[in-house]
PDB file of C-alpha atoms in Angstrom:
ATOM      1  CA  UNK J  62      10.720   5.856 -17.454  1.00  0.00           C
ATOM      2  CA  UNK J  63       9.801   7.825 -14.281  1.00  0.00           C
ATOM      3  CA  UNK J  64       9.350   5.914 -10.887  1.00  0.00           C
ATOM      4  CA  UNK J  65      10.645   5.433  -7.547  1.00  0.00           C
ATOM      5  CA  UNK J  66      13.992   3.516  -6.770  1.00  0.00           C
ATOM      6  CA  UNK J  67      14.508   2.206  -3.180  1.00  0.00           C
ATOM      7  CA  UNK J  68      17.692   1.435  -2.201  1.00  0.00           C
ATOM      8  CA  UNK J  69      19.370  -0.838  -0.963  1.00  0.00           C
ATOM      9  CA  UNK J  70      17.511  -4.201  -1.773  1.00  0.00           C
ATOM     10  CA  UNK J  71      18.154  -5.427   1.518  1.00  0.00           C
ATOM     11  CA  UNK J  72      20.228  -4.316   4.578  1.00  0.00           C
ATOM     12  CA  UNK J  73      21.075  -6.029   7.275  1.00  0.00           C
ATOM     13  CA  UNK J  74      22.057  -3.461  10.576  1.00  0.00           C
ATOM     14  CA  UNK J  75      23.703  -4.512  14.191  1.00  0.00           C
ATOM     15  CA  UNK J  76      21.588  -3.646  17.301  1.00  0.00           C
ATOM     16  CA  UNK J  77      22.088  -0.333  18.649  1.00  0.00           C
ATOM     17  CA  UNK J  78      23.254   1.295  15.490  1.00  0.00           C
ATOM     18  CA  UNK J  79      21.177   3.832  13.227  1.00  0.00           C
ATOM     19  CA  UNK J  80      20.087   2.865   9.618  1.00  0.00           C
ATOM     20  CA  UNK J  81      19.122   4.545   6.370  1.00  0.00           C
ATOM     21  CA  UNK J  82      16.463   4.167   3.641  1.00  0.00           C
ATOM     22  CA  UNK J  83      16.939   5.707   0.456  1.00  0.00           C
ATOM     23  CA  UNK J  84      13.628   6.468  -1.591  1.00  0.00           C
ATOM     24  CA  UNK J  85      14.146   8.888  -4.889  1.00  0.00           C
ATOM     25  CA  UNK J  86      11.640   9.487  -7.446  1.00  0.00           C
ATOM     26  CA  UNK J  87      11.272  11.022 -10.296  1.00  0.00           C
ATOM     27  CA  UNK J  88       7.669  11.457 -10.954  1.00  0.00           C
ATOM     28  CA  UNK J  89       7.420  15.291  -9.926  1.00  0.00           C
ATOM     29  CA  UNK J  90       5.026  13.923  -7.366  1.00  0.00           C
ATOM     30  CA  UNK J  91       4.483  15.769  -4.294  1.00  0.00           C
ATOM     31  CA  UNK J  92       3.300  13.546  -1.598  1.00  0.00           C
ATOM     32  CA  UNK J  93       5.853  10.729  -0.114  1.00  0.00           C
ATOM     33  CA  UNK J  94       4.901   7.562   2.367  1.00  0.00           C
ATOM     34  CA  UNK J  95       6.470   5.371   4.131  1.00  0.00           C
ATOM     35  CA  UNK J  96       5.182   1.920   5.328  1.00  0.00           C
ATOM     36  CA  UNK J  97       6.111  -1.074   6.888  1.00  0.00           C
ATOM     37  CA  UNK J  98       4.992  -4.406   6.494  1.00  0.00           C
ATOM     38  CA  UNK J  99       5.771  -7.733   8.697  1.00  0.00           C
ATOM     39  CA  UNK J 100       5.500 -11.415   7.289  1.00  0.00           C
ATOM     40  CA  UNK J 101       1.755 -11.785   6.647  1.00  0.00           C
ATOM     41  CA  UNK J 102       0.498  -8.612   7.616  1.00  0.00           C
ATOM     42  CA  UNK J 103      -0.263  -5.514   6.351  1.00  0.00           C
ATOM     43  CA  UNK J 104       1.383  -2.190   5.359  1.00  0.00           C
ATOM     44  CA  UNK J 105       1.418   0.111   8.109  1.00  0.00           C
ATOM     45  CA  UNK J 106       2.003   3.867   7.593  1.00  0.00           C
ATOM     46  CA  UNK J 107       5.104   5.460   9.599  1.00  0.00           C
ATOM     47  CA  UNK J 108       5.711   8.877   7.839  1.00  0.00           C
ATOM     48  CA  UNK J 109       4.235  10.833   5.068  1.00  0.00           C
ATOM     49  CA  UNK J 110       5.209  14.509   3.300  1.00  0.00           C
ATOM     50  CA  UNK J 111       3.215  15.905   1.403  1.00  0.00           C
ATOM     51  CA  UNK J 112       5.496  18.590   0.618  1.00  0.00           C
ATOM     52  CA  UNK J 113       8.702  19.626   0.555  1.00  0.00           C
ATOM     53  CA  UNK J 114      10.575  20.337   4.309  1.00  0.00           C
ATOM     54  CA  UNK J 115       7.316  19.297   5.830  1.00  0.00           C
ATOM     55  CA  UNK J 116       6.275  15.943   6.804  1.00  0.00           C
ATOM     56  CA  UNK J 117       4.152  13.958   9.529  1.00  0.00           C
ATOM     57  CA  UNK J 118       3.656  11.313  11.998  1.00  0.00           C
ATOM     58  CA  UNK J 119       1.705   7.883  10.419  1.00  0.00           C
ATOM     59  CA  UNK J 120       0.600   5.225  12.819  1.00  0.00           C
ATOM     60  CA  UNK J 121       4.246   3.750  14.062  1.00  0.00           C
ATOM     61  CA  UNK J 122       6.368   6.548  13.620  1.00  0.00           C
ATOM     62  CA  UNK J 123       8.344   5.627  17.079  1.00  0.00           C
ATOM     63  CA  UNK J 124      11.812   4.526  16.435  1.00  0.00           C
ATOM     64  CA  UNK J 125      11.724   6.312  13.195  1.00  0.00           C
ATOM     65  CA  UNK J 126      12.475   9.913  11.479  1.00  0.00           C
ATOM     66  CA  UNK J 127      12.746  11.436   8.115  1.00  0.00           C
ATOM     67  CA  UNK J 128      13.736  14.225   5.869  1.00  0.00           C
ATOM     68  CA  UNK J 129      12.108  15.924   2.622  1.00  0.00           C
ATOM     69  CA  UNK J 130      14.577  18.612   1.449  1.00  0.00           C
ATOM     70  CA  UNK J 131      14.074  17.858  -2.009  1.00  0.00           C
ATOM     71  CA  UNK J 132      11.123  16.834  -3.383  1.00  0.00           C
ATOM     72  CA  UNK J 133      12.423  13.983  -5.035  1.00  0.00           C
ATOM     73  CA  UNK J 134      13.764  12.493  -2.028  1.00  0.00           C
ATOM     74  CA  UNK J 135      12.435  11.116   1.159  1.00  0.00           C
ATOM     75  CA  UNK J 136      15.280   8.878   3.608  1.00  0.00           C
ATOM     76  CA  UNK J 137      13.989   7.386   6.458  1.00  0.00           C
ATOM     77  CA  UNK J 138      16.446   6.559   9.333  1.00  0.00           C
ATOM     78  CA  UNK J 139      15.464   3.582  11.269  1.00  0.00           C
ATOM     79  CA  UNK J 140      17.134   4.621  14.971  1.00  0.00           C
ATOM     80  CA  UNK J 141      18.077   2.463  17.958  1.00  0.00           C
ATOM     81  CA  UNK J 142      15.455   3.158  19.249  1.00  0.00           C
ATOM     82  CA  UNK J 143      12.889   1.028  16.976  1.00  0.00           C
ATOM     83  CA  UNK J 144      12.582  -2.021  19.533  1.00  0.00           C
ATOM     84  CA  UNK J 145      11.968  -4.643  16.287  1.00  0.00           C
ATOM     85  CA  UNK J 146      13.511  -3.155  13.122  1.00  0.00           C
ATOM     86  CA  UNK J 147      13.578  -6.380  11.374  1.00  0.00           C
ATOM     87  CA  UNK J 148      10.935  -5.638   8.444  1.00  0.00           C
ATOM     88  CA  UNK J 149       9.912  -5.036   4.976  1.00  0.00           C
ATOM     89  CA  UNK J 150      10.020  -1.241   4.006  1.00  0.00           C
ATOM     90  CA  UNK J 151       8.046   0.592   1.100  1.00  0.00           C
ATOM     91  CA  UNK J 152       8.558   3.584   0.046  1.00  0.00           C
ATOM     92  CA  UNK J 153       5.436   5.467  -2.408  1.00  0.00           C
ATOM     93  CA  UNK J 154       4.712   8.456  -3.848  1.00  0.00           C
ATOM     94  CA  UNK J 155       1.459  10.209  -5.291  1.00  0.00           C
ATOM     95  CA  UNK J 156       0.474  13.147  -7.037  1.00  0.00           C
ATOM     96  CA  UNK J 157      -1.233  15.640  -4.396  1.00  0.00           C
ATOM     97  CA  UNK J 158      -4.603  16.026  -5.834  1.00  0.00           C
ATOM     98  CA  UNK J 159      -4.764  12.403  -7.076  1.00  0.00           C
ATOM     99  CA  UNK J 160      -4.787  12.236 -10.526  1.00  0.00           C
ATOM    100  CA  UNK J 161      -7.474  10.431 -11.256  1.00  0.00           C
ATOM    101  CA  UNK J 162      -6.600  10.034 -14.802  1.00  0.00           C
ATOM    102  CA  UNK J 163      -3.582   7.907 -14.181  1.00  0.00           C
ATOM    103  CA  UNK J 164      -3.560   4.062 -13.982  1.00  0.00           C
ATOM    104  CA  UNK J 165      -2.612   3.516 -11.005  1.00  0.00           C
ATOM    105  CA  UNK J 166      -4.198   6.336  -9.949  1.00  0.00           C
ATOM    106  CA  UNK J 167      -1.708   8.534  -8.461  1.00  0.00           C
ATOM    107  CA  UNK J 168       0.073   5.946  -6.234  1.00  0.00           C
ATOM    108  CA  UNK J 169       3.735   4.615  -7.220  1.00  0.00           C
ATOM    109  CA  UNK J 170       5.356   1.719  -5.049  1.00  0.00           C
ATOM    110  CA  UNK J 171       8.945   1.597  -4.410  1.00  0.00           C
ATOM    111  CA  UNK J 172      10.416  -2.458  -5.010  1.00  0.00           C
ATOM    112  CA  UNK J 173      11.153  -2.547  -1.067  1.00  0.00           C
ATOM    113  CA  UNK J 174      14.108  -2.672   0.977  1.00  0.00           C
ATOM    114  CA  UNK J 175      14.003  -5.600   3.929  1.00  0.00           C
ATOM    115  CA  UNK J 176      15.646  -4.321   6.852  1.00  0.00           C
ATOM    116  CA  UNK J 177      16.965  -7.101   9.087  1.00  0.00           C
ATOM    117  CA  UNK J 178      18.784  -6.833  12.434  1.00  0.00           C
ATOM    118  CA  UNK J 179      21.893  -9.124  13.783  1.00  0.00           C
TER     119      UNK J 179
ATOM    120  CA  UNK W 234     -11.103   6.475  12.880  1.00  0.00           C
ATOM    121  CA  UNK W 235     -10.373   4.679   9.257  1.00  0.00           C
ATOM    122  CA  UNK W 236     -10.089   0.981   8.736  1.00  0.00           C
ATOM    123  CA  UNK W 237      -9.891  -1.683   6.128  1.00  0.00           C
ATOM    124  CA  UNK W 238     -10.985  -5.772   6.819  1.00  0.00           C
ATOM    125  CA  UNK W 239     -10.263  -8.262   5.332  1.00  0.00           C
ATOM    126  CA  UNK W 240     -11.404 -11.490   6.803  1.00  0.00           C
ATOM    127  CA  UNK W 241     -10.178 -14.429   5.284  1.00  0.00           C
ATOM    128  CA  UNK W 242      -6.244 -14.551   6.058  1.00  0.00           C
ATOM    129  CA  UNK W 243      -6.006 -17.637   2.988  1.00  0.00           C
ATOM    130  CA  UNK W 244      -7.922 -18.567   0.597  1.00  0.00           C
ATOM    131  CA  UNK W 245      -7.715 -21.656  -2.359  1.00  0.00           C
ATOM    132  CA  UNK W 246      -9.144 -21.550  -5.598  1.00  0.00           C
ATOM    133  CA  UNK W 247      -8.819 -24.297  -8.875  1.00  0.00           C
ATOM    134  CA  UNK W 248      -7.450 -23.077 -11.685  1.00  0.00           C
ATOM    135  CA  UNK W 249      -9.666 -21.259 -14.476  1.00  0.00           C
ATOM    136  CA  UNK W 250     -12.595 -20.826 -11.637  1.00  0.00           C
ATOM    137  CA  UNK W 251     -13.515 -17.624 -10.046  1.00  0.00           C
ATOM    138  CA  UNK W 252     -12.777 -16.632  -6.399  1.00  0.00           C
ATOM    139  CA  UNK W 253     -14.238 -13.536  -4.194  1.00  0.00           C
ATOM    140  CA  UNK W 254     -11.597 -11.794  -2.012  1.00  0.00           C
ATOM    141  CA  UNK W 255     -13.727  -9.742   1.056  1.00  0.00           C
ATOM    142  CA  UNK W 256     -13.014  -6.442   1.632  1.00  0.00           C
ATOM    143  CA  UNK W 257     -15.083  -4.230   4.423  1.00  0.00           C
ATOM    144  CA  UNK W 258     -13.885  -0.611   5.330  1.00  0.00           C
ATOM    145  CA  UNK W 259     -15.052   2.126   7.817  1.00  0.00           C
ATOM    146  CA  UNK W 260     -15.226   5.736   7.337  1.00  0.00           C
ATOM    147  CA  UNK W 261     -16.722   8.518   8.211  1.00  0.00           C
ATOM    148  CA  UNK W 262     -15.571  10.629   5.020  1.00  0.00           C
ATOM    149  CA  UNK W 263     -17.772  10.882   1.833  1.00  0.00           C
ATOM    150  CA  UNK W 264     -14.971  11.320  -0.156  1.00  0.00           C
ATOM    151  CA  UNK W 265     -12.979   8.310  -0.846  1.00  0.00           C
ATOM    152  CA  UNK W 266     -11.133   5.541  -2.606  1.00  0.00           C
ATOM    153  CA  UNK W 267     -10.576   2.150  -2.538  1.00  0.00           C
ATOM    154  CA  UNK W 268      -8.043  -0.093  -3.928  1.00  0.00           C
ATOM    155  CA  UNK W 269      -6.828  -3.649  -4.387  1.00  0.00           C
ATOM    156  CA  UNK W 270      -3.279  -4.554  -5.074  1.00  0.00           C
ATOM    157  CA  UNK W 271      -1.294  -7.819  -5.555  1.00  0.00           C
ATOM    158  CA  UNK W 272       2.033  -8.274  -3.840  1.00  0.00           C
ATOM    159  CA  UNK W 273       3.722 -11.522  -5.200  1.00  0.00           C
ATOM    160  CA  UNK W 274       6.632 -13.080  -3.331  1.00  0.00           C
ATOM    161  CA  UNK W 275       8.931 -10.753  -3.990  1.00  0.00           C
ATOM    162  CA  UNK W 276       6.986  -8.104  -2.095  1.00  0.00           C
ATOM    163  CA  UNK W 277       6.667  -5.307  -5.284  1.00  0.00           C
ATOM    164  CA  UNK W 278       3.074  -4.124  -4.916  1.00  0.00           C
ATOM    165  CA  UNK W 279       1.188  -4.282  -8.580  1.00  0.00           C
ATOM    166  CA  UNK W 280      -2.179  -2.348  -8.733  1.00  0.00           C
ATOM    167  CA  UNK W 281      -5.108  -3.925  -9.650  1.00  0.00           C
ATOM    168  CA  UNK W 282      -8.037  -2.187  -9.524  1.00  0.00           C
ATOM    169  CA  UNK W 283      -9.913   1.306  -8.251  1.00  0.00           C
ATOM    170  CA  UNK W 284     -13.528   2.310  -6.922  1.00  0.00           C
ATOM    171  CA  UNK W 285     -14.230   5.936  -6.363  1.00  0.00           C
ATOM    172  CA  UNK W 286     -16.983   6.551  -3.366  1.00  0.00           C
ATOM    173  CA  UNK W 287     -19.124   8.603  -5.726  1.00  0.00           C
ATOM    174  CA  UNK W 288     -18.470   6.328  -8.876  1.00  0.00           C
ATOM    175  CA  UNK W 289     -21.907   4.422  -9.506  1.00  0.00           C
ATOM    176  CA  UNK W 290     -20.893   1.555 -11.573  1.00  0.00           C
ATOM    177  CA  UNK W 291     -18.635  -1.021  -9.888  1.00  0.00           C
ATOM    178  CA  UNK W 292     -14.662  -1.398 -11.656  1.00  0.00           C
ATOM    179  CA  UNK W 293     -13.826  -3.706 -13.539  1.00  0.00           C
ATOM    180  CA  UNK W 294     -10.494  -4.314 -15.443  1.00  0.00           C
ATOM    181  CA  UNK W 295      -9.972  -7.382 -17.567  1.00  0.00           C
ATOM    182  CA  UNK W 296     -10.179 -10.263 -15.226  1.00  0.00           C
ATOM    183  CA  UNK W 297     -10.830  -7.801 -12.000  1.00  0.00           C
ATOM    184  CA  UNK W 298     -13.864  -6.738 -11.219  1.00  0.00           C
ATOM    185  CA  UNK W 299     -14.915  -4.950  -7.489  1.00  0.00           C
ATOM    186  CA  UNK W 300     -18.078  -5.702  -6.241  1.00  0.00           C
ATOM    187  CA  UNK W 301     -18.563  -2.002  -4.189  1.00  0.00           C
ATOM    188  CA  UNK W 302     -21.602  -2.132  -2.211  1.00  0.00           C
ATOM    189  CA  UNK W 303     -21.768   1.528  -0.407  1.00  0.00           C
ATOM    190  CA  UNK W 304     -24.576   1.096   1.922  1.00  0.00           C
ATOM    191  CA  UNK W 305     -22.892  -2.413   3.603  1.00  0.00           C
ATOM    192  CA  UNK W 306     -19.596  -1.020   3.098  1.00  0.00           C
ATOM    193  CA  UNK W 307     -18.239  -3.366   1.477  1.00  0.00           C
ATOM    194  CA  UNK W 308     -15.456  -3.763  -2.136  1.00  0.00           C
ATOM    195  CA  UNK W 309     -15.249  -7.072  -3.007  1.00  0.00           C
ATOM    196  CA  UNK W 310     -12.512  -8.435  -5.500  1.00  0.00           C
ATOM    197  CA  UNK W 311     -13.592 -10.498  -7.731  1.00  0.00           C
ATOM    198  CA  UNK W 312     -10.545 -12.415 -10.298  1.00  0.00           C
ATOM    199  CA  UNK W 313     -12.696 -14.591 -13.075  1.00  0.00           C
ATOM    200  CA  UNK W 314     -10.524 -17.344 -14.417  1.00  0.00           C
ATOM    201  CA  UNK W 315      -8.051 -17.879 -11.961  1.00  0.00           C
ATOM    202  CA  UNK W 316      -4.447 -18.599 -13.370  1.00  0.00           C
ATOM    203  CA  UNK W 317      -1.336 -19.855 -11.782  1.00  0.00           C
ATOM    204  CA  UNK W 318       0.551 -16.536 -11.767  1.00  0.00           C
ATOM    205  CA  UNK W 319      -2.716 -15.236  -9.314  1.00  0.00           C
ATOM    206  CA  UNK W 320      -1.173 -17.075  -6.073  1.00  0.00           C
ATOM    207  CA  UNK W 321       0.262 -14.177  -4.136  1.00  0.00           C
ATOM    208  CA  UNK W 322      -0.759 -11.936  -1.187  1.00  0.00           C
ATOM    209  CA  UNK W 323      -3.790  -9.560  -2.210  1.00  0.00           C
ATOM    210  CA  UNK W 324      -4.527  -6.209  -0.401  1.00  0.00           C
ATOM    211  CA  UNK W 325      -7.729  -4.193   0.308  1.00  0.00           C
ATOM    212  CA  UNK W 326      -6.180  -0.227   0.848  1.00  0.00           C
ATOM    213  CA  UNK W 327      -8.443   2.897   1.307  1.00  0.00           C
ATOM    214  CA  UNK W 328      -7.669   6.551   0.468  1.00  0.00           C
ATOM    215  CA  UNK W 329      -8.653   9.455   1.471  1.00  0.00           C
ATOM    216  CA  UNK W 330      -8.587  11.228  -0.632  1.00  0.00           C
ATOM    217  CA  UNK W 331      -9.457  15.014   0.195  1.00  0.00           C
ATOM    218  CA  UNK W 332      -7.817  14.517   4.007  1.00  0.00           C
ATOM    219  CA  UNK W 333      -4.840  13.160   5.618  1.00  0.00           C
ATOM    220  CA  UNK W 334      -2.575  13.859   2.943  1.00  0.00           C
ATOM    221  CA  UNK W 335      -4.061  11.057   0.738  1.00  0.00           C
ATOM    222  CA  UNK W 336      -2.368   8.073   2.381  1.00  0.00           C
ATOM    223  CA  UNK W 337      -3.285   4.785   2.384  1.00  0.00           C
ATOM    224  CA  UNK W 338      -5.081   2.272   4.912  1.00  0.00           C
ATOM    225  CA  UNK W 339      -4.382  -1.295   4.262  1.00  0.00           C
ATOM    226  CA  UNK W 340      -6.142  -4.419   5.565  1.00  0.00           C
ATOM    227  CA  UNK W 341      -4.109  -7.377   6.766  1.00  0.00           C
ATOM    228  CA  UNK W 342      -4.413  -9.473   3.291  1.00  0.00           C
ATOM    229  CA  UNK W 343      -5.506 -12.622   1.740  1.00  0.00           C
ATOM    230  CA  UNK W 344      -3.100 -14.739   0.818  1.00  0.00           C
ATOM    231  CA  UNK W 345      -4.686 -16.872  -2.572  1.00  0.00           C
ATOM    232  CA  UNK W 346      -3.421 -20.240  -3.670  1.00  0.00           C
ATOM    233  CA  UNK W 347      -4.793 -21.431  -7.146  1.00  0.00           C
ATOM    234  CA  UNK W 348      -4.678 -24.983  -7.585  1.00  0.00           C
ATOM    235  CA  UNK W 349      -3.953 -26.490 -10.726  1.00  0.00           C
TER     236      UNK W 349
END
């Protein structure tokens, strides 16, 4: 069954040193996200790609960058320079139109990866 | 600029009652979508339910229905029957759907407890 794996389930990264996200999918969708999300709040958009070798900023892209060189991939590398890592990360994918036909209408959610810092 | 709200950070329901989750958004754009999603404890993110901008009847699906009211701005989640398995952290997101590369806008959540 197509969808998108995240991996790994959780990682835990010393301050100071670089980390990365995986996020593959195999939907043969062309539009990537990334988000964050903190304990009781909501997701928060840090990069998106809507195609292939091209991607932009979201709202808290600071800290953060990110490839697309394939289209089923998207990494994002959490740097030393994100002041507060420590965080829930989802990774998503859509079709680009939105297929409005599909259930969940064009939007796939990763399981997560939580990122914490020691 | 885009943005969901949702207003009431918990909320408590009995079992096999119906509870109202609040959702208000702001946009400029004629052409969007709204969504709600469930996120249980261990954080996957399960969709619920869709409203178009131009659709005229409000979604439902099985024990979801949205209450979209265009002119306040407003897509209410309404779960009939509440069950156990409902406790978890619900989400209000918007999409744009024509703009902005179709990403997401999330509100803060509502975290629902049903009572037995």
């Amino acid at each position: 069954d197509g969808g998108i794996t995240q991996s790994p389930k959780y990682l835990f990264r010393k301050e100071g040193q670089n980390v990365t996200l995986s996020c593959e999918q195999n939907l043969n969708h062309d539009a990537m996200y990334w988000y964050r999300q903190d304990p009781g709040q909501g997701l928060r958009l840090i990069y998106y790609s809507q195609i292939v070798n091209d991607f932009q900023k979201g709202d808290i892209a600071e800290g953060y960058s990110v490839s697309r060189e394939k289209k089923e991939s998207f990494p994002l590398t959490v740097t030393s320079a994100q002041k507060n890592p420590t965080a829930f990360y989802l990774c998503a994918s859509s079709s680009s139109p939105l297929q409005y036909s599909n259930p969940n209408y064009g939007y796939t959610f990763g399981s997560g990866t939580r990122l914490t810092v020691v | 600029a885009q943005k969901i709200t949702q207003t009431q950070p918990g909320m408590f329901v009995q079992e096999k009652e119906a509870v109202t989750l609040d959702c208000t958004y702001d946009t400029s754009d004629q052409s969007y979508g709204l969504f709600w999603y469930k996120q249980p404890s261990s954080g996957e993110m399960i969709f619920l339910i869709y409203q178009g901008s131009y659709d005229e009847q409000n979604a439902t699906e099985g024990r979801y229905s949205l209450n979209f009211q265009k002119a306040r701005k407003s897509a209410n989640l309404v779960i009939s029957a509440s069950q156990l398995g409902d406790s978890a952290m619900y989400f209000c997101a918007m999409g744009l759907i024509y703009n902005q590369g179709g990403k997401l806008i999330f509100g803060q959540g509502t975290e629902l407890s049903v009572k037995p």
